[in-house]
Amino acid sequence: MACVLLFSRLLPFSHRLTRTSICLLSLLLSYFCYCALFPADTIMPKSGDRTPSCQRVLADGAKRRLQKSLSCVPATHQRPSSTLHVVRNDTPSPPMGSLKFGNKKLPNAIIVGVKKGGTRAVLEFIRIHPDVRAAGTETHFFDRNYDRGLEWYRGLMPRTLESQITMEKTPSYFVTKETPHRISAMSRNTKLIVVVRDPVTRAISDYTQTLSKTPDLPSFQELAFRNQCLGIVDTSWNAIRIGLYALHLENWLRYFPLAQIHFVSGERLITDPAGELARVQDFLGLKRIVTDKHFYFNRTKGFPCLKKPESSGSPRCLGKSKGRTHVQIDRDAIEQLRDFYRPFNVKFYEMVGHDFKWE
């Protein structure tokens, strides 16, 4: 308007212009004045710059946070406030399911044996470590269900995060001839844990468990010997055959180096559970979190239990099937079995580089 007034004063009165011409000239002069006062880049961002002007100003040196983000975003680009990010992060985000639950992976470590050695105790003790997740039941994949395939096996595993170890335990693996080759085919880096125990005590414990399920079972001596008078042991009986640790280990060493197999003493697991679990954690590359503060000795059962967790109302002991009172076996039969196992034990000590003192 100021431009129009100025023009009207400067315009000579002698000029005879029509009313329409004067209006057009006024509009033209008004446009030029407006353009001079308000440059175009303050009205509209450049076509190649999609950043709102308020964000450009802040990016050029402002020290305060952007408080009204949505008001600065063009209407065509506005998103709900819950998904608006002022700071850009080029790292792709993992799926929400992975963040919360993890993924099912093939096991990094397997407790492969032996039956009645203390495998359930080792599994229950090590799984209280926050970096260990384990399948609760024995999968028997490598000895009974191998034809189902690795994806079926993976489906039995718990969900784990990248930093966690996946484990399972099936004690019959150690004495199954095909198992070492099959585990090696899955991964040669699989860590193996074997819980061993005095083979004579282990055989009696094995028999005691079977007897609880089959009351009409023949006597221990009848099953253990072909001819007890001559001291001929029946190695075809599974309870006896399992204790031939050296023979079974030879099969495993064809596919795995000895350094990849850790042996837990079933006897020390009872007398010093924290010490045995410390060595298991070292073998698995874990920080020593499971310590003596987690255990107490249950005199009724005769083996250690986990102390009461803060979230539980009672201590955690193994089930009723654990800690049974062994059946009484004739002393002569026990001595005959010790004589039978002695050379196999000595060979096993030499193979693993440790004397378990089963005498």
CSV table of C-alpha atoms in Angstrom, one decimal:
chain,number,residue,atom,x,y,z
A,1,MET,CA,0.0,0.0,0.0
A,2,ALA,CA,2.9,2.3,0.8
A,3,CYS,CA,4.2,1.7,-2.7
A,4,VAL,CA,0.9,2.7,-4.3
A,5,LEU,CA,0.7,5.9,-2.3
A,6,LEU,CA,4.3,6.8,-3.3
A,7,PHE,CA,3.5,6.1,-7.0
A,8,SER,CA,0.4,8.2,-6.8
A,9,ARG,CA,2.4,11.2,-5.6
A,10,LEU,CA,5.1,10.9,-8.2
A,11,LEU,CA,2.7,10.4,-11.1
A,12,PRO,CA,2.3,13.7,-12.9
A,13,PHE,CA,-1.2,15.1,-12.9
A,14,SER,CA,-0.9,15.9,-16.5
A,15,HIS,CA,-1.0,12.2,-17.4
A,16,ARG,CA,-4.4,11.1,-18.3
A,17,LEU,CA,-4.6,7.4,-17.4
A,18,THR,CA,-7.7,5.4,-17.2
A,19,ARG,CA,-8.8,4.0,-13.8
A,20,THR,CA,-8.0,0.5,-15.0
A,21,SER,CA,-4.4,1.3,-16.0
A,22,ILE,CA,-3.8,2.9,-12.6
A,23,CYS,CA,-5.0,-0.3,-10.8
A,24,LEU,CA,-2.8,-2.6,-12.9
A,25,LEU,CA,0.2,-0.5,-12.3
A,26,SER,CA,-0.5,-0.4,-8.6
A,27,LEU,CA,-0.7,-4.2,-8.4
A,28,LEU,CA,2.5,-4.6,-10.4
A,29,LEU,CA,4.4,-2.2,-8.1
A,30,SER,CA,3.0,-4.0,-5.0
A,31,TYR,CA,4.3,-7.3,-6.2
A,32,PHE,CA,7.8,-5.9,-6.8
A,33,CYS,CA,7.8,-4.3,-3.4
A,34,TYR,CA,6.7,-7.6,-1.7
A,35,CYS,CA,9.4,-9.6,-3.5
A,36,ALA,CA,12.1,-7.1,-2.4
A,37,LEU,CA,11.0,-7.3,1.2
A,38,PHE,CA,10.5,-11.1,1.4
A,39,PRO,CA,13.0,-13.2,-0.5
A,40,ALA,CA,11.7,-16.4,-2.1
A,41,ASP,CA,13.8,-18.9,0.0
A,42,THR,CA,12.2,-17.7,3.2
A,43,ILE,CA,8.8,-18.5,1.9
A,44,MET,CA,9.4,-21.9,0.2
A,45,PRO,CA,12.3,-24.3,0.6
A,46,LYS,CA,14.4,-25.1,-2.5
A,47,SER,CA,13.0,-27.9,-4.6
A,48,GLY,CA,16.0,-30.2,-3.7
A,49,ASP,CA,15.8,-29.5,0.0
A,50,ARG,CA,13.0,-31.5,1.7
A,51,THR,CA,14.1,-30.5,5.2
A,52,PRO,CA,11.7,-28.2,7.0
A,53,SER,CA,13.2,-24.7,7.6
A,54,CYS,CA,12.9,-25.1,11.4
A,55,GLN,CA,15.0,-28.2,11.3
A,56,ARG,CA,17.7,-26.6,9.1
A,57,VAL,CA,18.0,-23.7,11.5
A,58,LEU,CA,18.4,-26.1,14.5
A,59,ALA,CA,21.0,-28.2,12.6
A,60,ASP,CA,23.1,-25.2,11.8
A,61,GLY,CA,24.0,-24.5,15.4
A,62,ALA,CA,21.1,-24.5,17.8
A,63,LYS,CA,21.8,-26.2,21.1
A,64,ARG,CA,18.3,-26.9,22.2
A,65,ARG,CA,16.2,-30.0,21.3
A,66,LEU,CA,13.4,-29.8,18.7
A,67,GLN,CA,10.3,-29.5,20.9
A,68,LYS,CA,7.6,-29.3,18.3
A,69,SER,CA,8.7,-31.9,15.8
A,70,LEU,CA,5.3,-32.5,14.2
A,71,SER,CA,4.6,-28.8,13.5
A,72,CYS,CA,7.9,-28.7,11.5
A,73,VAL,CA,7.2,-31.7,9.3
A,74,PRO,CA,5.2,-31.0,6.2
A,75,ALA,CA,1.7,-32.5,6.3
A,76,THR,CA,2.5,-35.0,3.6
A,77,HIS,CA,5.3,-36.4,5.6
A,78,GLN,CA,3.9,-36.4,9.1
A,79,ARG,CA,3.9,-39.7,11.1
A,80,PRO,CA,2.5,-40.7,14.5
A,81,SER,CA,4.7,-39.3,17.3
A,82,SER,CA,5.5,-42.8,18.5
A,83,THR,CA,7.5,-43.5,15.4
A,84,LEU,CA,9.1,-40.1,14.8
A,85,HIS,CA,12.9,-40.1,15.2
A,86,VAL,CA,14.9,-36.9,15.3
A,87,VAL,CA,18.3,-38.7,15.5
A,88,ARG,CA,18.9,-40.9,12.5
A,89,ASN,CA,20.2,-44.4,13.1
A,90,ASP,CA,21.4,-46.4,10.0
A,91,THR,CA,21.7,-49.7,11.9
A,92,PRO,CA,18.8,-52.0,11.0
A,93,SER,CA,16.6,-52.9,13.9
A,94,PRO,CA,16.2,-56.6,14.6
A,95,PRO,CA,12.6,-58.0,14.6
A,96,MET,CA,10.7,-57.4,17.8
A,97,GLY,CA,10.3,-61.1,18.3
A,98,SER,CA,14.1,-61.6,18.4
A,99,LEU,CA,14.5,-58.7,20.9
A,100,LYS,CA,12.0,-60.2,23.3
A,101,PHE,CA,12.3,-64.0,22.9
A,102,GLY,CA,15.4,-64.7,20.8
A,103,ASN,CA,15.7,-67.5,18.2
A,104,LYS,CA,15.8,-71.3,18.3
A,105,LYS,CA,19.3,-72.5,17.5
A,106,LEU,CA,21.0,-75.8,17.2
A,107,PRO,CA,22.9,-76.6,20.5
A,108,ASN,CA,26.3,-75.2,21.1
A,109,ALA,CA,26.9,-77.8,23.8
A,110,ILE,CA,25.5,-81.3,24.5
A,111,ILE,CA,25.6,-83.4,27.7
A,112,VAL,CA,26.1,-86.8,25.9
A,113,GLY,CA,26.5,-89.1,28.9
A,114,VAL,CA,26.4,-91.2,30.9
A,115,LYS,CA,23.2,-92.6,32.2
A,116,LYS,CA,23.0,-92.6,36.1
A,117,GLY,CA,26.2,-90.5,36.2
A,118,GLY,CA,24.6,-87.2,37.2
A,119,THR,CA,23.6,-85.7,33.9
A,120,ARG,CA,20.3,-84.3,35.2
A,121,ALA,CA,22.1,-82.6,38.1
A,122,VAL,CA,24.7,-81.0,35.8
A,123,LEU,CA,21.9,-79.7,33.5
A,124,GLU,CA,19.8,-78.3,36.3
A,125,PHE,CA,22.8,-76.7,38.0
A,126,ILE,CA,24.3,-75.1,34.8
A,127,ARG,CA,20.9,-73.8,33.5
A,128,ILE,CA,20.6,-71.3,36.4
A,129,HIS,CA,23.4,-69.4,34.6
A,130,PRO,CA,21.8,-66.5,32.8
A,131,ASP,CA,23.8,-67.2,29.6
A,132,VAL,CA,22.6,-70.8,29.3
A,133,ARG,CA,19.3,-72.1,28.0
A,134,ALA,CA,18.6,-75.8,27.8
A,135,ALA,CA,15.9,-78.2,26.5
A,136,GLY,CA,14.2,-79.6,29.5
A,137,THR,CA,13.6,-83.1,28.2
A,138,GLU,CA,15.9,-85.6,26.6
A,139,THR,CA,15.5,-85.2,22.8
A,140,HIS,CA,17.1,-88.5,21.7
A,141,PHE,CA,17.6,-86.9,18.3
A,142,PHE,CA,21.0,-88.4,17.4
A,143,ASP,CA,20.1,-92.0,18.5
A,144,ARG,CA,16.3,-92.4,17.9
A,145,ASN,CA,14.9,-89.5,15.9
A,146,TYR,CA,17.7,-88.7,13.5
A,147,ASP,CA,15.5,-89.3,10.4
A,148,ARG,CA,13.3,-86.4,11.5
A,149,GLY,CA,15.9,-83.9,10.4
A,150,LEU,CA,17.8,-81.0,11.9
A,151,GLU,CA,14.9,-78.6,11.6
A,152,TRP,CA,12.8,-80.8,13.8
A,153,TYR,CA,15.7,-81.0,16.3
A,154,ARG,CA,16.0,-77.2,16.2
A,155,GLY,CA,12.3,-76.8,17.0
A,156,LEU,CA,12.9,-78.7,20.3
A,157,MET,CA,15.4,-76.1,21.5
A,158,PRO,CA,14.6,-73.1,23.7
A,159,ARG,CA,14.7,-69.6,22.3
A,160,THR,CA,18.1,-68.0,23.0
A,161,LEU,CA,19.7,-64.6,22.5
A,162,GLU,CA,23.0,-64.3,20.5
A,163,SER,CA,25.0,-64.2,23.7
A,164,GLN,CA,23.4,-67.3,25.2
A,165,ILE,CA,24.4,-70.9,24.9
A,166,THR,CA,21.9,-73.5,23.8
A,167,MET,CA,22.2,-77.0,25.4
A,168,GLU,CA,20.5,-80.3,25.6
A,169,LYS,CA,21.3,-83.6,27.3
A,170,THR,CA,20.7,-87.2,26.3
A,171,PRO,CA,22.9,-89.6,28.2
A,172,SER,CA,22.5,-92.5,25.8
A,173,TYR,CA,24.4,-90.6,23.1
A,174,PHE,CA,27.7,-91.6,24.7
A,175,VAL,CA,27.2,-95.3,24.0
A,176,THR,CA,25.4,-95.0,20.6
A,177,LYS,CA,27.9,-95.8,17.8
A,178,GLU,CA,26.4,-93.5,15.2
A,179,THR,CA,26.1,-90.4,17.5
A,180,PRO,CA,29.6,-88.9,17.3
A,181,HIS,CA,29.5,-88.9,13.5
A,182,ARG,CA,26.0,-87.4,13.4
A,183,ILE,CA,26.9,-84.6,15.9
A,184,SER,CA,30.1,-83.9,13.9
A,185,ALA,CA,28.0,-83.6,10.7
A,186,MET,CA,25.8,-81.0,12.5
A,187,SER,CA,28.8,-79.0,13.8
A,188,ARG,CA,32.4,-79.9,14.5
A,189,ASN,CA,32.5,-77.1,17.0
A,190,THR,CA,29.9,-78.6,19.3
A,191,LYS,CA,31.2,-78.9,22.9
A,192,LEU,CA,30.6,-82.2,24.6
A,193,ILE,CA,30.1,-82.9,28.3
A,194,VAL,CA,30.4,-86.4,29.7
A,195,VAL,CA,29.4,-87.1,33.4
A,196,VAL,CA,31.2,-90.3,34.5
A,197,ARG,CA,30.9,-92.3,37.7
A,198,ASP,CA,32.4,-95.4,39.2
A,199,PRO,CA,31.2,-98.0,36.7
A,200,VAL,CA,30.3,-100.5,39.4
A,201,THR,CA,28.2,-98.0,41.4
A,202,ARG,CA,26.7,-96.7,38.2
A,203,ALA,CA,25.6,-100.2,37.1
A,204,ILE,CA,23.9,-100.8,40.5
A,205,SER,CA,22.2,-97.5,40.3
A,206,ASP,CA,21.0,-98.4,36.8
A,207,TYR,CA,19.6,-101.7,38.0
A,208,THR,CA,17.9,-100.0,40.9
A,209,GLN,CA,16.1,-97.6,38.6
A,210,THR,CA,15.0,-100.4,36.3
A,211,LEU,CA,13.8,-102.6,39.2
A,212,SER,CA,11.6,-99.7,40.4
A,213,LYS,CA,9.8,-99.9,37.0
A,214,THR,CA,10.0,-103.7,36.6
A,215,PRO,CA,9.6,-105.4,40.0
A,216,ASP,CA,9.9,-109.0,38.5
A,217,LEU,CA,13.4,-108.3,37.1
A,218,PRO,CA,16.0,-111.0,37.7
A,219,SER,CA,18.6,-110.4,40.3
A,220,PHE,CA,21.6,-108.1,39.7
A,221,GLN,CA,24.0,-111.1,39.7
A,222,GLU,CA,22.0,-113.0,37.2
A,223,LEU,CA,22.1,-110.2,34.8
A,224,ALA,CA,25.7,-109.1,35.4
A,225,PHE,CA,27.4,-112.4,35.1
A,226,ARG,CA,27.3,-115.2,32.5
A,227,ASN,CA,29.1,-117.4,35.1
A,228,GLN,CA,29.7,-115.8,38.5
A,229,CYS,CA,31.7,-118.7,39.8
A,230,LEU,CA,34.2,-118.1,37.0
A,231,GLY,CA,33.9,-114.4,37.2
A,232,ILE,CA,32.7,-114.1,33.6
A,233,VAL,CA,30.8,-110.8,33.2
A,234,ASP,CA,28.0,-110.4,30.7
A,235,THR,CA,29.0,-107.3,28.7
A,236,SER,CA,25.9,-107.6,26.5
A,237,TRP,CA,23.8,-106.3,29.5
A,238,ASN,CA,23.5,-102.5,28.9
A,239,ALA,CA,24.1,-101.7,32.6
A,240,ILE,CA,27.6,-103.3,32.3
A,241,ARG,CA,28.4,-102.1,28.8
A,242,ILE,CA,27.8,-98.4,29.6
A,243,GLY,CA,30.7,-98.5,32.1
A,244,LEU,CA,33.3,-99.4,29.5
A,245,TYR,CA,34.1,-95.7,29.1
A,246,ALA,CA,37.4,-96.2,27.3
A,247,LEU,CA,35.9,-98.2,24.5
A,248,HIS,CA,33.1,-95.6,23.9
A,249,LEU,CA,35.5,-92.7,24.1
A,250,GLU,CA,37.7,-94.2,21.3
A,251,ASN,CA,34.7,-93.9,19.0
A,252,TRP,CA,34.2,-90.2,20.0
A,253,LEU,CA,37.9,-89.3,19.4
A,254,ARG,CA,37.5,-90.3,15.8
A,255,TYR,CA,35.4,-87.2,15.2
A,256,PHE,CA,36.2,-84.8,18.1
A,257,PRO,CA,39.5,-83.7,19.7
A,258,LEU,CA,39.9,-84.5,23.4
A,259,ALA,CA,40.0,-80.8,24.2
A,260,GLN,CA,36.4,-80.5,23.0
A,261,ILE,CA,35.2,-83.1,25.5
A,262,HIS,CA,34.8,-82.2,29.2
A,263,PHE,CA,34.5,-84.9,31.8
A,264,VAL,CA,32.6,-84.3,35.0
A,265,SER,CA,33.2,-86.5,38.0
A,266,GLY,CA,29.9,-87.9,39.3
A,267,GLU,CA,31.5,-88.4,42.7
A,268,ARG,CA,32.8,-84.8,43.0
A,269,LEU,CA,29.5,-83.5,41.8
A,270,ILE,CA,28.1,-84.7,45.1
A,271,THR,CA,30.9,-83.7,47.4
A,272,ASP,CA,31.9,-80.4,45.6
A,273,PRO,CA,29.1,-79.3,43.2
A,274,ALA,CA,30.4,-75.7,43.0
A,275,GLY,CA,33.9,-76.9,42.0
A,276,GLU,CA,32.6,-79.1,39.3
A,277,LEU,CA,30.3,-76.4,38.0
A,278,ALA,CA,33.2,-73.9,38.0
A,279,ARG,CA,35.1,-76.2,35.6
A,280,VAL,CA,32.0,-76.7,33.4
A,281,GLN,CA,31.6,-72.9,33.2
A,282,ASP,CA,35.2,-72.5,32.2
A,283,PHE,CA,34.9,-75.2,29.5
A,284,LEU,CA,31.8,-73.4,28.1
A,285,GLY,CA,33.6,-70.1,28.1
A,286,LEU,CA,31.1,-68.6,30.7
A,287,LYS,CA,31.8,-66.3,33.6
A,288,ARG,CA,31.7,-68.2,36.9
A,289,ILE,CA,28.3,-67.2,38.2
A,290,VAL,CA,27.1,-70.5,39.6
A,291,THR,CA,29.1,-70.8,42.9
A,292,ASP,CA,28.9,-72.5,46.3
A,293,LYS,CA,26.3,-69.9,47.4
A,294,HIS,CA,23.8,-71.7,45.1
A,295,PHE,CA,24.0,-75.1,46.8
A,296,TYR,CA,23.2,-76.9,50.0
A,297,PHE,CA,23.6,-80.6,50.8
A,298,ASN,CA,20.3,-82.5,51.3
A,299,ARG,CA,21.1,-85.3,53.8
A,300,THR,CA,17.8,-87.1,53.1
A,301,LYS,CA,18.5,-87.5,49.4
A,302,GLY,CA,22.3,-87.7,49.8
A,303,PHE,CA,23.2,-85.1,47.2
A,304,PRO,CA,23.3,-81.3,46.8
A,305,CYS,CA,20.3,-79.2,45.9
A,306,LEU,CA,19.9,-75.7,44.8
A,307,LYS,CA,19.2,-73.1,47.4
A,308,LYS,CA,15.8,-71.4,47.4
A,309,PRO,CA,15.7,-68.7,44.6
A,310,GLU,CA,14.3,-65.3,45.7
A,311,SER,CA,11.3,-65.9,43.4
A,312,SER,CA,10.4,-69.3,44.8
A,313,GLY,CA,9.0,-70.6,48.0
A,314,SER,CA,11.1,-73.7,48.3
A,315,PRO,CA,14.6,-75.1,47.4
A,316,ARG,CA,15.1,-76.9,44.1
A,317,CYS,CA,16.0,-80.5,44.4
A,318,LEU,CA,16.0,-83.2,41.7
A,319,GLY,CA,12.9,-85.4,41.5
A,320,LYS,CA,11.9,-88.5,43.5
A,321,SER,CA,13.6,-90.8,41.0
A,322,LYS,CA,17.0,-89.3,42.0
A,323,GLY,CA,18.7,-90.4,45.2
A,324,ARG,CA,17.1,-93.8,45.5
A,325,THR,CA,18.5,-96.2,48.0
A,326,HIS,CA,20.5,-98.8,46.0
A,327,VAL,CA,19.6,-102.5,46.3
A,328,GLN,CA,22.1,-104.6,48.3
A,329,ILE,CA,24.5,-106.5,46.2
A,330,ASP,CA,26.7,-109.4,47.3
A,331,ARG,CA,30.1,-108.2,48.2
A,332,ASP,CA,31.9,-110.9,46.2
A,333,ALA,CA,29.9,-109.8,43.1
A,334,ILE,CA,31.1,-106.2,43.6
A,335,GLU,CA,34.7,-107.2,43.9
A,336,GLN,CA,34.5,-109.4,40.8
A,337,LEU,CA,33.1,-106.4,38.9
A,338,ARG,CA,35.8,-104.1,40.2
A,339,ASP,CA,38.4,-106.6,38.9
A,340,PHE,CA,36.6,-106.7,35.6
A,341,TYR,CA,36.5,-102.9,35.1
A,342,ARG,CA,40.0,-102.1,36.5
A,343,PRO,CA,41.9,-102.4,33.1
A,344,PHE,CA,39.2,-100.4,31.3
A,345,ASN,CA,39.4,-97.7,34.0
A,346,VAL,CA,43.1,-97.4,33.9
A,347,LYS,CA,43.0,-97.0,30.1
A,348,PHE,CA,40.3,-94.4,30.5
A,349,TYR,CA,42.4,-92.5,33.0
A,350,GLU,CA,45.3,-92.5,30.5
A,351,MET,CA,43.1,-91.3,27.7
A,352,VAL,CA,41.7,-88.3,29.5
A,353,GLY,CA,44.7,-87.5,31.6
A,354,HIS,CA,42.9,-87.8,34.9
A,355,ASP,CA,42.7,-90.5,37.7
A,356,PHE,CA,39.1,-90.7,38.9
A,357,LYS,CA,40.2,-93.2,41.7
A,358,TRP,CA,37.4,-95.7,41.2
A,359,GLU,CA,38.8,-98.4,43.5
